[in-house]
Each structure stands twice: as C-alpha cells, then as structure tokens.
PDB file of C-alpha atoms and ligand atoms in Angstrom:
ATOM      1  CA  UNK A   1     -16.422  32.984  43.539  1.00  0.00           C
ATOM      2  CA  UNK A   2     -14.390  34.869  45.860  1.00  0.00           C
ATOM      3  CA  UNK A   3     -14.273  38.789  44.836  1.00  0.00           C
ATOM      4  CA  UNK A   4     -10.425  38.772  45.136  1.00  0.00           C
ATOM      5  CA  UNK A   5      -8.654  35.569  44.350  1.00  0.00           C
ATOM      6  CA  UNK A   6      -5.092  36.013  45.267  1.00  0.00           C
ATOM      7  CA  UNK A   7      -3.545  32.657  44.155  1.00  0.00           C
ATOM      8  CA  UNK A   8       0.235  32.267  45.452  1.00  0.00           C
ATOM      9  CA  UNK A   9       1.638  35.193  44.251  1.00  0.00           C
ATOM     10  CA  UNK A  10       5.429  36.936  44.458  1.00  0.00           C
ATOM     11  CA  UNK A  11       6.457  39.926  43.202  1.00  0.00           C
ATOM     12  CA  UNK A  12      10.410  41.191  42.825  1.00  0.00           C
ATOM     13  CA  UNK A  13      10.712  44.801  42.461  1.00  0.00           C
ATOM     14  CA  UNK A  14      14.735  44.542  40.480  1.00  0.00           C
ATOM     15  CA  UNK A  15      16.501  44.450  44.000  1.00  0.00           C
ATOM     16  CA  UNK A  16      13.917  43.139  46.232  1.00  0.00           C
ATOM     17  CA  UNK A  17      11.962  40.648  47.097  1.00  0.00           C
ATOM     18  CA  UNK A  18       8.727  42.123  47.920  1.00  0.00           C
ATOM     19  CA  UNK A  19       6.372  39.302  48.388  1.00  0.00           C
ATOM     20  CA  UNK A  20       6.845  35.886  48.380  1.00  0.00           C
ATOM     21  CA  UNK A  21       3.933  33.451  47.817  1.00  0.00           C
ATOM     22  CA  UNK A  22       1.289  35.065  49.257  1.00  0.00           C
ATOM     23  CA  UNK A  23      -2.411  33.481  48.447  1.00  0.00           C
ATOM     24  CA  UNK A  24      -5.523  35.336  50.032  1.00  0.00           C
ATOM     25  CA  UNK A  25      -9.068  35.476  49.553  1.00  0.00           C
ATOM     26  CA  UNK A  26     -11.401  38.035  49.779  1.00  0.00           C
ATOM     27  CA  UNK A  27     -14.944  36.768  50.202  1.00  0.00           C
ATOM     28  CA  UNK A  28     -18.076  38.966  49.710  1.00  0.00           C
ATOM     29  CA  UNK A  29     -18.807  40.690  53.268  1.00  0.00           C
ATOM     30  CA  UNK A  30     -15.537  40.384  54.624  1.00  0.00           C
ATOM     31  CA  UNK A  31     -13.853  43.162  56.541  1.00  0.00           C
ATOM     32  CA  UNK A  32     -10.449  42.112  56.154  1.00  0.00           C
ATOM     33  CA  UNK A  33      -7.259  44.070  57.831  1.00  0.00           C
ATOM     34  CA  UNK A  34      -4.327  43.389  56.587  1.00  0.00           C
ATOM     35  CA  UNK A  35      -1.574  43.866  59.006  1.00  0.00           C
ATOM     36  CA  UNK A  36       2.100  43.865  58.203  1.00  0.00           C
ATOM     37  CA  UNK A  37       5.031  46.103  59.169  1.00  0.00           C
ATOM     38  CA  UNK A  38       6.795  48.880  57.143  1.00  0.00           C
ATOM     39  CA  UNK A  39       8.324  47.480  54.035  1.00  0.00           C
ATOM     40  CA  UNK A  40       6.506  43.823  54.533  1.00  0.00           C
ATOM     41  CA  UNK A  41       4.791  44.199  51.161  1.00  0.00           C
ATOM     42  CA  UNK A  42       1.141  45.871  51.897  1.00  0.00           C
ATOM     43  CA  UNK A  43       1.443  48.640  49.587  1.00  0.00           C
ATOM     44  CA  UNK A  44       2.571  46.366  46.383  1.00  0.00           C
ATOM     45  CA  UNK A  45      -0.015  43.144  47.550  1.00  0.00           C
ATOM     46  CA  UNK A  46      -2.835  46.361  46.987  1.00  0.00           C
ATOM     47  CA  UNK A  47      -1.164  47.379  43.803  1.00  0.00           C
ATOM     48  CA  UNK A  48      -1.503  44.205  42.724  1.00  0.00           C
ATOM     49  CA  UNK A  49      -5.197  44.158  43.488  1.00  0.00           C
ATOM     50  CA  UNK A  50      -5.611  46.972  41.762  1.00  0.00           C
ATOM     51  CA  UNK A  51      -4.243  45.636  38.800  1.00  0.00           C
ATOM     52  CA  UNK A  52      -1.793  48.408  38.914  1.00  0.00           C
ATOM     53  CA  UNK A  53       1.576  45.880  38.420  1.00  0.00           C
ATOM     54  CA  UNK A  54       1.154  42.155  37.695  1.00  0.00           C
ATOM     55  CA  UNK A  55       2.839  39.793  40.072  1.00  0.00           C
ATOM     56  CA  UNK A  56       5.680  37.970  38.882  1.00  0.00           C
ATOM     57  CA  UNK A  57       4.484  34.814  39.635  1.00  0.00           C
ATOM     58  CA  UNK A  58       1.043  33.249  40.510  1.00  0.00           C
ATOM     59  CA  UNK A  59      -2.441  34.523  39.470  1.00  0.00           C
ATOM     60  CA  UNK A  60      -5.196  37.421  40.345  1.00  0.00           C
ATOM     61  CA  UNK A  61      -8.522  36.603  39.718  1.00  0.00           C
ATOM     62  CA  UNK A  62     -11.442  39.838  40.671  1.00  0.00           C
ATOM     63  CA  UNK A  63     -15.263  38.524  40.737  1.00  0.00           C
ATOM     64  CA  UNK A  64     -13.808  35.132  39.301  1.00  0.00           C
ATOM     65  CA  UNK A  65     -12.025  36.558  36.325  1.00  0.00           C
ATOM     66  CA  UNK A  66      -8.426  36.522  35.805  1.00  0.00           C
ATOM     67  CA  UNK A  67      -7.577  40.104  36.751  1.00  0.00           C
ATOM     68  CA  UNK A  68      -5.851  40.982  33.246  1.00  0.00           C
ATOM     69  CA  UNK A  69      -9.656  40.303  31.802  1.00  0.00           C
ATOM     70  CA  UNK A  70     -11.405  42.411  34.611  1.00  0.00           C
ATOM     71  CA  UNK A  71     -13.719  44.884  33.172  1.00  0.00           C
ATOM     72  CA  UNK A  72     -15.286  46.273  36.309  1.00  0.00           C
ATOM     73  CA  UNK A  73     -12.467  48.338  37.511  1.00  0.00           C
ATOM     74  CA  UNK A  74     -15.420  50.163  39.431  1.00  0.00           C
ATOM     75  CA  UNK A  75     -16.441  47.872  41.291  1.00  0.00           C
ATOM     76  CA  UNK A  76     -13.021  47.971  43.214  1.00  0.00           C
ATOM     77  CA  UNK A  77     -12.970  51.285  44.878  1.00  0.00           C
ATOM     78  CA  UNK A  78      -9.514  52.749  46.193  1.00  0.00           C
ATOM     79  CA  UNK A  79      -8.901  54.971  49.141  1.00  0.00           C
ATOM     80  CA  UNK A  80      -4.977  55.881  49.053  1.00  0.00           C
ATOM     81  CA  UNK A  81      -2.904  56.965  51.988  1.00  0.00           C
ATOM     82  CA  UNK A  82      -1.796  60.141  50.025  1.00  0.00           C
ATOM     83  CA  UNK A  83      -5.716  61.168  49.658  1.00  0.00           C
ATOM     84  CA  UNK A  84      -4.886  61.422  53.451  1.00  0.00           C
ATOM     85  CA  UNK A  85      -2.332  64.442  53.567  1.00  0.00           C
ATOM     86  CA  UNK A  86      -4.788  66.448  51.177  1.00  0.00           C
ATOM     87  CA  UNK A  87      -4.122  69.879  51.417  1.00  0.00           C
ATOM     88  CA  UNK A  88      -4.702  72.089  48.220  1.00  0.00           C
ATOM     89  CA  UNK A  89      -4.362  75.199  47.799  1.00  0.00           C
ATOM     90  CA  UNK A  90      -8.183  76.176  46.617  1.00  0.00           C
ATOM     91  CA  UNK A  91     -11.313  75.541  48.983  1.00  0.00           C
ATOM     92  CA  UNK A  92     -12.817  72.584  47.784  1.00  0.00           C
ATOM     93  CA  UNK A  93     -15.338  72.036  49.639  1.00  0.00           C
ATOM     94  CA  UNK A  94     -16.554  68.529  50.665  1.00  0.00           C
ATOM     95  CA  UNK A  95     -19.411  68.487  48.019  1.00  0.00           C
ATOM     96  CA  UNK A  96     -17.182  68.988  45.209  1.00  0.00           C
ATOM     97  CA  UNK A  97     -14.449  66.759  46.827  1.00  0.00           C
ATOM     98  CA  UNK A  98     -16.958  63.908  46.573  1.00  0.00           C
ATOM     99  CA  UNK A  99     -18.911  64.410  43.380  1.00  0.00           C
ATOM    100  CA  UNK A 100     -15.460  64.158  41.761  1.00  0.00           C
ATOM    101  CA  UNK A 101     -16.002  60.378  42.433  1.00  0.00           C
ATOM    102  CA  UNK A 102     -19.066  60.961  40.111  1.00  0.00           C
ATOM    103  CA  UNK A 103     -17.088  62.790  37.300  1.00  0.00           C
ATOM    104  CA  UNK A 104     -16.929  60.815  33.698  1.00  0.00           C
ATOM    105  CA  UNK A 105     -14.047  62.194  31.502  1.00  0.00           C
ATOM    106  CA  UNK A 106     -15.868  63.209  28.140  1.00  0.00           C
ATOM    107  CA  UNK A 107     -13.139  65.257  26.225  1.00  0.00           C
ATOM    108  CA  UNK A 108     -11.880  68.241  28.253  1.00  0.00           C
ATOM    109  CA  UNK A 109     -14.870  67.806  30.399  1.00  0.00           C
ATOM    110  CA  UNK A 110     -15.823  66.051  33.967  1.00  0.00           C
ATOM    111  CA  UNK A 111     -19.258  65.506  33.276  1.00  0.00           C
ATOM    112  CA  UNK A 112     -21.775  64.981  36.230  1.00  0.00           C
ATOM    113  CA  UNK A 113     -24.858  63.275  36.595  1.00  0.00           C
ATOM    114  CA  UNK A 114     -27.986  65.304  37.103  1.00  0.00           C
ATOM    115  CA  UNK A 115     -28.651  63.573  40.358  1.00  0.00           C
ATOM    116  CA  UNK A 116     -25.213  63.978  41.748  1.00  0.00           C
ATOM    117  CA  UNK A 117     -26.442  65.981  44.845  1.00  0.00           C
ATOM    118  CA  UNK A 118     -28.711  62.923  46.210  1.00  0.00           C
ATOM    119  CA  UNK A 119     -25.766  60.607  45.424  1.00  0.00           C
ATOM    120  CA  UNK A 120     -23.279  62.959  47.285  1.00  0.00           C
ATOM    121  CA  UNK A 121     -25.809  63.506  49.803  1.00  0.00           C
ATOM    122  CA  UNK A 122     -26.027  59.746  50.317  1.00  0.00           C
ATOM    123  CA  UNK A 123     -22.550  59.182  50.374  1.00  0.00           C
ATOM    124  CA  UNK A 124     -22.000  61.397  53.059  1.00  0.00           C
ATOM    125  CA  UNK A 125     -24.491  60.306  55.230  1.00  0.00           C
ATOM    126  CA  UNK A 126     -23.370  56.825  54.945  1.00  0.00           C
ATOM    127  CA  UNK A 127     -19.854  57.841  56.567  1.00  0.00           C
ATOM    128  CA  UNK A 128     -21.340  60.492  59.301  1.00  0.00           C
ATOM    129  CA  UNK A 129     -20.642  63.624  57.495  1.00  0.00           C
ATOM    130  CA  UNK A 130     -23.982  64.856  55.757  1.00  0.00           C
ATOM    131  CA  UNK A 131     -23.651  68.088  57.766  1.00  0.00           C
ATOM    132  CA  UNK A 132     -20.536  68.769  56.104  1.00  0.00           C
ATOM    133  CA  UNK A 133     -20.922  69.299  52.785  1.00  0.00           C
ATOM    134  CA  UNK A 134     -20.607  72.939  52.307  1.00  0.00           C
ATOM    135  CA  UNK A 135     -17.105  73.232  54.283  1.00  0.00           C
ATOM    136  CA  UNK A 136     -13.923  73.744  53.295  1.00  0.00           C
ATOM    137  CA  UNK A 137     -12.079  70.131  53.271  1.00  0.00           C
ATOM    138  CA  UNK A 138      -9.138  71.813  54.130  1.00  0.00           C
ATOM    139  CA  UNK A 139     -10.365  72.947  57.562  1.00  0.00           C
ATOM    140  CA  UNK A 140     -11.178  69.468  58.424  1.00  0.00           C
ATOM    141  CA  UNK A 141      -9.492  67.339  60.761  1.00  0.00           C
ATOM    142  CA  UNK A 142      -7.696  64.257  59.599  1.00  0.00           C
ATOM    143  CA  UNK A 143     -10.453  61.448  60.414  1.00  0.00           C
ATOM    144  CA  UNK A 144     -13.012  64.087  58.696  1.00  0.00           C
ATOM    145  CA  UNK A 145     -10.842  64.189  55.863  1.00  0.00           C
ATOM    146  CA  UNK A 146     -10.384  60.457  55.599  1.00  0.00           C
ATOM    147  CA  UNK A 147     -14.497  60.220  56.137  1.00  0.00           C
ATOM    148  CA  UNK A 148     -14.627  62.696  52.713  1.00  0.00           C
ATOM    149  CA  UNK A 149     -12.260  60.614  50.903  1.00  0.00           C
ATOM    150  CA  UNK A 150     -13.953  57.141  51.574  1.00  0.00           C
ATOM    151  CA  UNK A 151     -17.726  58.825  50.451  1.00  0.00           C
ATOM    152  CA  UNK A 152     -15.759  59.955  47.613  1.00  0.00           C
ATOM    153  CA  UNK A 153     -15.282  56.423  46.660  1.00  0.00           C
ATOM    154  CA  UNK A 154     -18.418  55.214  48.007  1.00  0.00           C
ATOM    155  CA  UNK A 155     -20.243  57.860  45.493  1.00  0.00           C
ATOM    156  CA  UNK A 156     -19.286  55.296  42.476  1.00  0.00           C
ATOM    157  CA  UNK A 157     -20.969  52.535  44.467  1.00  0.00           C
ATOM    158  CA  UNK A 158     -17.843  50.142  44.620  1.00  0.00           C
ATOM    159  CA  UNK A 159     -18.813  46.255  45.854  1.00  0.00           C
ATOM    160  CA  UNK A 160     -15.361  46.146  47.191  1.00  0.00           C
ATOM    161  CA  UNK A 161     -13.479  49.479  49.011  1.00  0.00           C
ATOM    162  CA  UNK A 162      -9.594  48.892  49.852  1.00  0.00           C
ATOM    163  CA  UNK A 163      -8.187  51.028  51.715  1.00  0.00           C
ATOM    164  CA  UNK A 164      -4.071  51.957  52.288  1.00  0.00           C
ATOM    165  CA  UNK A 165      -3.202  52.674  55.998  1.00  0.00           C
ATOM    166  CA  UNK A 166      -6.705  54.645  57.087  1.00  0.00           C
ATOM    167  CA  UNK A 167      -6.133  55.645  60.714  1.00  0.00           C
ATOM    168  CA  UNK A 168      -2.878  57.126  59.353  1.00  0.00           C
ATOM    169  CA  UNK A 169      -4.233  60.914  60.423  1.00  0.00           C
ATOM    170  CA  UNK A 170      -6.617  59.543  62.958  1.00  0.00           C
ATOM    171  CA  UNK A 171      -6.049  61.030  66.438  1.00  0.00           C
ATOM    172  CA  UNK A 172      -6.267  58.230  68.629  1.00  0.00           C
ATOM    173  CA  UNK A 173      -9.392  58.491  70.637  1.00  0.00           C
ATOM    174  CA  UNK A 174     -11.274  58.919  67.141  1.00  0.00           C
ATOM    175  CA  UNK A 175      -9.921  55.455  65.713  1.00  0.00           C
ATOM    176  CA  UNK A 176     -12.667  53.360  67.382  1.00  0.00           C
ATOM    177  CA  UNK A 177     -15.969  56.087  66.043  1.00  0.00           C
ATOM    178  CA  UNK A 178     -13.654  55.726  62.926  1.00  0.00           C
ATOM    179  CA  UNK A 179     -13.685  51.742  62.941  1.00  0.00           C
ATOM    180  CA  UNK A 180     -17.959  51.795  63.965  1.00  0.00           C
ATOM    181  CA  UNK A 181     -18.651  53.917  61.015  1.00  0.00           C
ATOM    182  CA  UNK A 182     -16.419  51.143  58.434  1.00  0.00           C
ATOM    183  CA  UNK A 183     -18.097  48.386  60.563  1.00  0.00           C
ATOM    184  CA  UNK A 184     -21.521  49.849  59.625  1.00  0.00           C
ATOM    185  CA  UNK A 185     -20.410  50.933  55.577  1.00  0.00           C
ATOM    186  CA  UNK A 186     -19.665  46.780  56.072  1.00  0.00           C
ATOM    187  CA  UNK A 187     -22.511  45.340  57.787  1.00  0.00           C
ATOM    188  CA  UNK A 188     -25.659  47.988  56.509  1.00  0.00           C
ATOM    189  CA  UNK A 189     -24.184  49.017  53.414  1.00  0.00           C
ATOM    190  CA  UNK A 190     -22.939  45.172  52.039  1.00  0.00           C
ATOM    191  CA  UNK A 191     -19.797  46.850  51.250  1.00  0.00           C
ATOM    192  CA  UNK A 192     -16.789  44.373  51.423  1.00  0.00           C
ATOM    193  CA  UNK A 193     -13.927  46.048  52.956  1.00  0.00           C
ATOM    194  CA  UNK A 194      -9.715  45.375  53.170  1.00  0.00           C
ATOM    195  CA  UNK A 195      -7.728  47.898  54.576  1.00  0.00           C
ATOM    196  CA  UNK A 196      -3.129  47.578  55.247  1.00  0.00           C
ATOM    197  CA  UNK A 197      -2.320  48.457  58.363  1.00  0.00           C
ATOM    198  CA  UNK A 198       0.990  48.633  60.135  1.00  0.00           C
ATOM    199  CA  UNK A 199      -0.817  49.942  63.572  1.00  0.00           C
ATOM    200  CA  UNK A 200      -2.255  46.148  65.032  1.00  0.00           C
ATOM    201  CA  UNK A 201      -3.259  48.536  67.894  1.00  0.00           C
ATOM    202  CA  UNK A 202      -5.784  50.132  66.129  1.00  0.00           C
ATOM    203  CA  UNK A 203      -7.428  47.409  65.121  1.00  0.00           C
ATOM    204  CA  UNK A 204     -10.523  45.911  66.818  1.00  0.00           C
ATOM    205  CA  UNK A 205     -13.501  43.209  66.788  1.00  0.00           C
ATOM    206  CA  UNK A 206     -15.072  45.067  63.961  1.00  0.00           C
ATOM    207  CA  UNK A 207     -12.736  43.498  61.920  1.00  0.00           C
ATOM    208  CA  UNK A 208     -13.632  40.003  60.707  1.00  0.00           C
ATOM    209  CA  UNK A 209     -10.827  38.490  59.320  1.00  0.00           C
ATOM    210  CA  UNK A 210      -6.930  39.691  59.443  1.00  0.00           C
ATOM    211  CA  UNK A 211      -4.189  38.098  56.963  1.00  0.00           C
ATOM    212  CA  UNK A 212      -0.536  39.173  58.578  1.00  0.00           C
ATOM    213  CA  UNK A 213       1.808  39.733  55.695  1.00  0.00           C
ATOM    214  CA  UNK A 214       4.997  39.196  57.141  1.00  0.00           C
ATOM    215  CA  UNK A 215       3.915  36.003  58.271  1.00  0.00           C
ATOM    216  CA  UNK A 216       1.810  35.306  55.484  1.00  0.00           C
ATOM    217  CA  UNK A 217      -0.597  33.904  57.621  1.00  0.00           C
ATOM    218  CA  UNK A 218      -4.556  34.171  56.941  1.00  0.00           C
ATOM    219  CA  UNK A 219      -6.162  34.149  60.606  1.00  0.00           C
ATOM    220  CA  UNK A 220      -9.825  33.649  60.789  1.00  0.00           C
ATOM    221  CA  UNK A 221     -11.479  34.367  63.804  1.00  0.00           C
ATOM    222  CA  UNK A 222      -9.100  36.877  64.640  1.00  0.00           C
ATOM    223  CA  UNK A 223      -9.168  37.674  68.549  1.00  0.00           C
ATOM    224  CA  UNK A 224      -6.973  35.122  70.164  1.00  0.00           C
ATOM    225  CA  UNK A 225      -5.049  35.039  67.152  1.00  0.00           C
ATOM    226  CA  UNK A 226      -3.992  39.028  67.184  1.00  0.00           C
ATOM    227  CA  UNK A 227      -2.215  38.298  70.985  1.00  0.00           C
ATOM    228  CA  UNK A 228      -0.131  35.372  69.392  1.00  0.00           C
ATOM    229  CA  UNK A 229       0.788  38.403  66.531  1.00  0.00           C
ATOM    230  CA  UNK A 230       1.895  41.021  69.102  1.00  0.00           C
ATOM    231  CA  UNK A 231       3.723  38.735  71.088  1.00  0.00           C
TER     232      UNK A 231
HETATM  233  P1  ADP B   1       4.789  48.417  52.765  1.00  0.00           P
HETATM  234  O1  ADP B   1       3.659  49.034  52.018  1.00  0.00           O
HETATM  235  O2  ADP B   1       4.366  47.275  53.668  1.00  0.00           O
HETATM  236  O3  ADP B   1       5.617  49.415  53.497  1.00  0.00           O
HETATM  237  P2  ADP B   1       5.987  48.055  50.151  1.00  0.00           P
HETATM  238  O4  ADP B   1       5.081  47.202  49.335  1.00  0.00           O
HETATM  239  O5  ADP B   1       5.955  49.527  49.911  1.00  0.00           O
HETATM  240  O6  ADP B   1       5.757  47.714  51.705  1.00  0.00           O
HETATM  241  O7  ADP B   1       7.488  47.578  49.954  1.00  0.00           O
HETATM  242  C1  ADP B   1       7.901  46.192  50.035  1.00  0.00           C
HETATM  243  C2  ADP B   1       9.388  46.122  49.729  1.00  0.00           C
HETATM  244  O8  ADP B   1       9.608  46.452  48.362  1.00  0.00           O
HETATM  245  C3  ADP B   1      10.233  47.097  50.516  1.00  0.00           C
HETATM  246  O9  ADP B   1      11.472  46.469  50.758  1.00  0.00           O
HETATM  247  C4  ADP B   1      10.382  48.284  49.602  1.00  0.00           C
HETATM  248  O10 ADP B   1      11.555  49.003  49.865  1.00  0.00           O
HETATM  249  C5  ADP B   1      10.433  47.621  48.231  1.00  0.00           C
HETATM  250  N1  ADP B   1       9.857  48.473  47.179  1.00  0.00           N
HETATM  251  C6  ADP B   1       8.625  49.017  47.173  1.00  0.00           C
HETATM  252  N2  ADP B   1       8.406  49.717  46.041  1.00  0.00           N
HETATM  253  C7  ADP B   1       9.543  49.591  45.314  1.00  0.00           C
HETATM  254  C8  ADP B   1       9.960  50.081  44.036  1.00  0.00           C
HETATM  255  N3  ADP B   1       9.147  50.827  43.272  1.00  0.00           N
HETATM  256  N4  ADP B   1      11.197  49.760  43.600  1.00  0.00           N
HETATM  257  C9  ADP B   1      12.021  48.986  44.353  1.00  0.00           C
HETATM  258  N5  ADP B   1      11.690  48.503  45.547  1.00  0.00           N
HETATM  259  C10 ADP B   1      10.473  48.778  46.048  1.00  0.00           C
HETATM  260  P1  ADP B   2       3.216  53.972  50.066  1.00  0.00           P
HETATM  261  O1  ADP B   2       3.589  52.831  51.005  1.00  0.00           O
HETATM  262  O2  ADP B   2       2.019  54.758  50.521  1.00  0.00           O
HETATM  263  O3  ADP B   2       3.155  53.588  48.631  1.00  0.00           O
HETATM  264  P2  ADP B   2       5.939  54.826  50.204  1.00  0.00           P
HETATM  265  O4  ADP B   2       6.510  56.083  50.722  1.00  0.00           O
HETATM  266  O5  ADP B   2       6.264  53.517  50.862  1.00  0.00           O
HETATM  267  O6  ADP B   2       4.361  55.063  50.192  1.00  0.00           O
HETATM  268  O7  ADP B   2       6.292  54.675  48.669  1.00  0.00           O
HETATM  269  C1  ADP B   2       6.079  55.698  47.771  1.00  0.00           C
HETATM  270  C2  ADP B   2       6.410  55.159  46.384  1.00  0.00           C
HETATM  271  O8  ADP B   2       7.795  54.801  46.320  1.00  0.00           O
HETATM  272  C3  ADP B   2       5.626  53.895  46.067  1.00  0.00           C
HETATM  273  O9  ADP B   2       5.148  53.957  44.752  1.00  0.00           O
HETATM  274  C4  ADP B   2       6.631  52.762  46.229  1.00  0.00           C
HETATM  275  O10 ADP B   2       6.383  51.696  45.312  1.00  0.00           O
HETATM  276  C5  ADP B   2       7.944  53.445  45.914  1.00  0.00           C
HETATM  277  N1  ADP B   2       9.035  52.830  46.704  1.00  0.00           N
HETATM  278  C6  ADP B   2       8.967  52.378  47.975  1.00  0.00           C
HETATM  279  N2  ADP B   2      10.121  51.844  48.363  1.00  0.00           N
HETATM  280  C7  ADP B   2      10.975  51.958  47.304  1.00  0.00           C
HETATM  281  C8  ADP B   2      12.329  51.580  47.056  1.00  0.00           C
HETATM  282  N3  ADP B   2      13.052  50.947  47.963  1.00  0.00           N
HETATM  283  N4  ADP B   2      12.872  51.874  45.866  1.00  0.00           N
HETATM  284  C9  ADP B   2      12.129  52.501  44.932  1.00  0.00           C
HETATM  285  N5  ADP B   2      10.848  52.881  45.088  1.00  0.00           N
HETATM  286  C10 ADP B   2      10.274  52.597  46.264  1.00  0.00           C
END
C-alpha cells in the first residue's frame, strides 16, 4: 500500500475553500515536493496528513489504514516551519534540542533512553552536524538550525518525514548542500520524504516526484514538467 493515501479530498475552513479534490499518493521512497503558492492549501493538505483536522470530504488512509484508525503516529515524523524561527531564550544546545525527539512523557517527567547519546549522535551525523552537538542552537545559522530540527525528528526513526516550507531560513547558496543532505536522508537512509514549498526555484533533480497544488496536478518525472509550471 501506498504510505499516504490521499483519496479526493476537500476541506472548507467556514469561509473558504481550502482544497478542492485533491488525491495524492505517497509511495515508499519517494521524495515528493509539493509546490503551491501562498494560500493554495499546503499547510492544511499537511494538517490533514497529520491527522491534525479531517477533510470534509474524501478519505486518508497512512500505511493502508484509514487515517482515523492509524496507530503509528511515529512513524510520520513532522518538521514545522515555526521549528524554523527558534529562538529561546535559554542555551539549548543541539544535544538536548534533539534528544527531546527521544523524550516519553511519564507523569511530570521526559524520560530518556539510556542510549540516547548514540541515537543523538546518529541523528546528527545523518544530517551533517555531528560536530555540533555541544553548541548553542541559538548561535546557529538558519540551514544549521533547520539540520537540528530534522535530526530531531529523525531521532524517533520516522518511515515518513514531512516537512513545511524547509529552505524558509536557508540563505540561498546553502539550498542545494541543503537539498544533497535530504537527497541522501532519502536515498541511504530509506527515509520517504514530502516537503510544501512555495519557492519552485529552490527545488532541484533531487526531488523525485512534485504534485502542484494549485493545479492539483501530480507530475512524475518532474524536469520538463517544472518549466511548463513556471511558465
Ligand atoms: P498555504 O499553506 O499554501 O499558504 P493554507 O493551507 O494555510 O495555505 O491556507 C489555504 C486557504 O485557507 C487560505 O485561503 C487561507 O487563508 C485559508 N485558511 C487557512 N487556515 C484557516 C483557518 N484556520 N481558518 C480560516 N481560513 C483558513
Ligand atoms: P503556516 O502556513 O505555517 O501554518 P500561517 O501564518 O499561514 O502559517 O498560519 C498560521 C495559522 O493561522 C495556521 O494555523 C492557519 O491555519 C491559520 N490561518 C491561516 N490563514 C487563516 C485565515 N484566513 N483565517 C484564520 N486562520 C488562518
């Protein structure tokens, strides 16, 4: 089965009509972007996939179960665009930042697994940042930041990572080192991978499939197709 199942959905916030019959499928090893302007629907479709808010019409189905029976909410891992403009006011540092992807709530406690350093350590070397972990994730630029934030999801070992607009606080000439390092999460790691965009600039040949929301089109084979998008 597909690992998300999105069968001709809509959704209709009281006002608006945020998506409108939208069917997608996410198939296991997939690096899917998908593209869409401001206000075209990305951020409720990934809601949706969540399981966050049910659509108002059509179906969900994660790992081939209808999403309101899903029971392996962590095997979806989230990245949000707000983990993006992380700025607290204590030093985290990046260890701490991604263990909390480890943490199990047991009464007023996080509780960590005695092996959470190797996992950590893992994590971080799987997104280029091993030499890291002591710093402050304040003091880190935005892509570094973003780097922290997708180890701290890939700590809980999701099958599927989806992330919400992830070159937001990329400066430009890091986007493409940015792209290489999901590529290889993708291709090394057997992580399957769908990431909203607005920015069809950013996105490159790493990518191997792209579903364009305001079109509500599902390219495969992306490269000619993205020039027919822009134009
Ligand atoms: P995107 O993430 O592509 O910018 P959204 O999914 O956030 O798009 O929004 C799709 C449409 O739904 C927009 O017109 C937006 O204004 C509207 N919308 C989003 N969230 C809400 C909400 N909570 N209540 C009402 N309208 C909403
Ligand atoms: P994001 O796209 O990262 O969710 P936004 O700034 O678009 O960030 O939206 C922030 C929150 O406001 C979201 O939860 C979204 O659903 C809600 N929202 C967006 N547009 C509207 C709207 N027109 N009316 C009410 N809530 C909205």
């Amino acid at each position: 089965a597909p690992l998300i199942n999105i069968k001709d959905i809509s959704f209709e916030y009281e006002q608006t009509k945020a998506l409108e019959n939208i069917s997608l499928k996410v198939e296991e090893g997939d690096f899917l972007a998908i593209l869409g302007p401001n206000g075209s629907g990305k951020s409720t479709l990934l809601k949706i996939m969540l399981g966050l808010i049910k659509p108002t019409q059509g179906s969900i189905e994660l790992f081939g179960v209808d999403a309101k029976n899903f029971k392996h909410r962590e095997w979806v891992g989230y990245v949000s665009q707000k983990s993006n403009s992380f700025n607290s006011g204590f030093p985290a540092t990046v260890e701490e930042v991604v263990a909390g992807g480890l943490a199990k709530k047991s009464g007023l406690f996080h509780r960590l697994p005695k092996d959470y350093k190797a996992l950590v350590h893992q994590a971080l070397v799987a997104v280029g940042m091993e030499s890291f972990s002591g710093r402050s994730v304040s003091e880190l630029s935005g892509g570094q930041q973003q780097r922290i934030f997708i180890a701290r999801a890939l700590v809980a070992k999701p099958k599927v990572l989806i992330l919400d607009e992830p070159t937001v606080g990329i400066d430009h000439q890091n986007v493409q080192s940015f792209y290489n390092m999901l590529a290889s999460l993708n291709r090394d790691q057997n992580i399957t991978l769908v990431l909203v965009t607005h920015d069809v600039d950013t996105v490159t040949d790493k990518i191997t499939h792209v579903a364009c929301l305001n079109q509500t089109i599902h390219f495969h084979g992306f490269k000619d197709q993205l020039h027919t998008m822009s134009d």
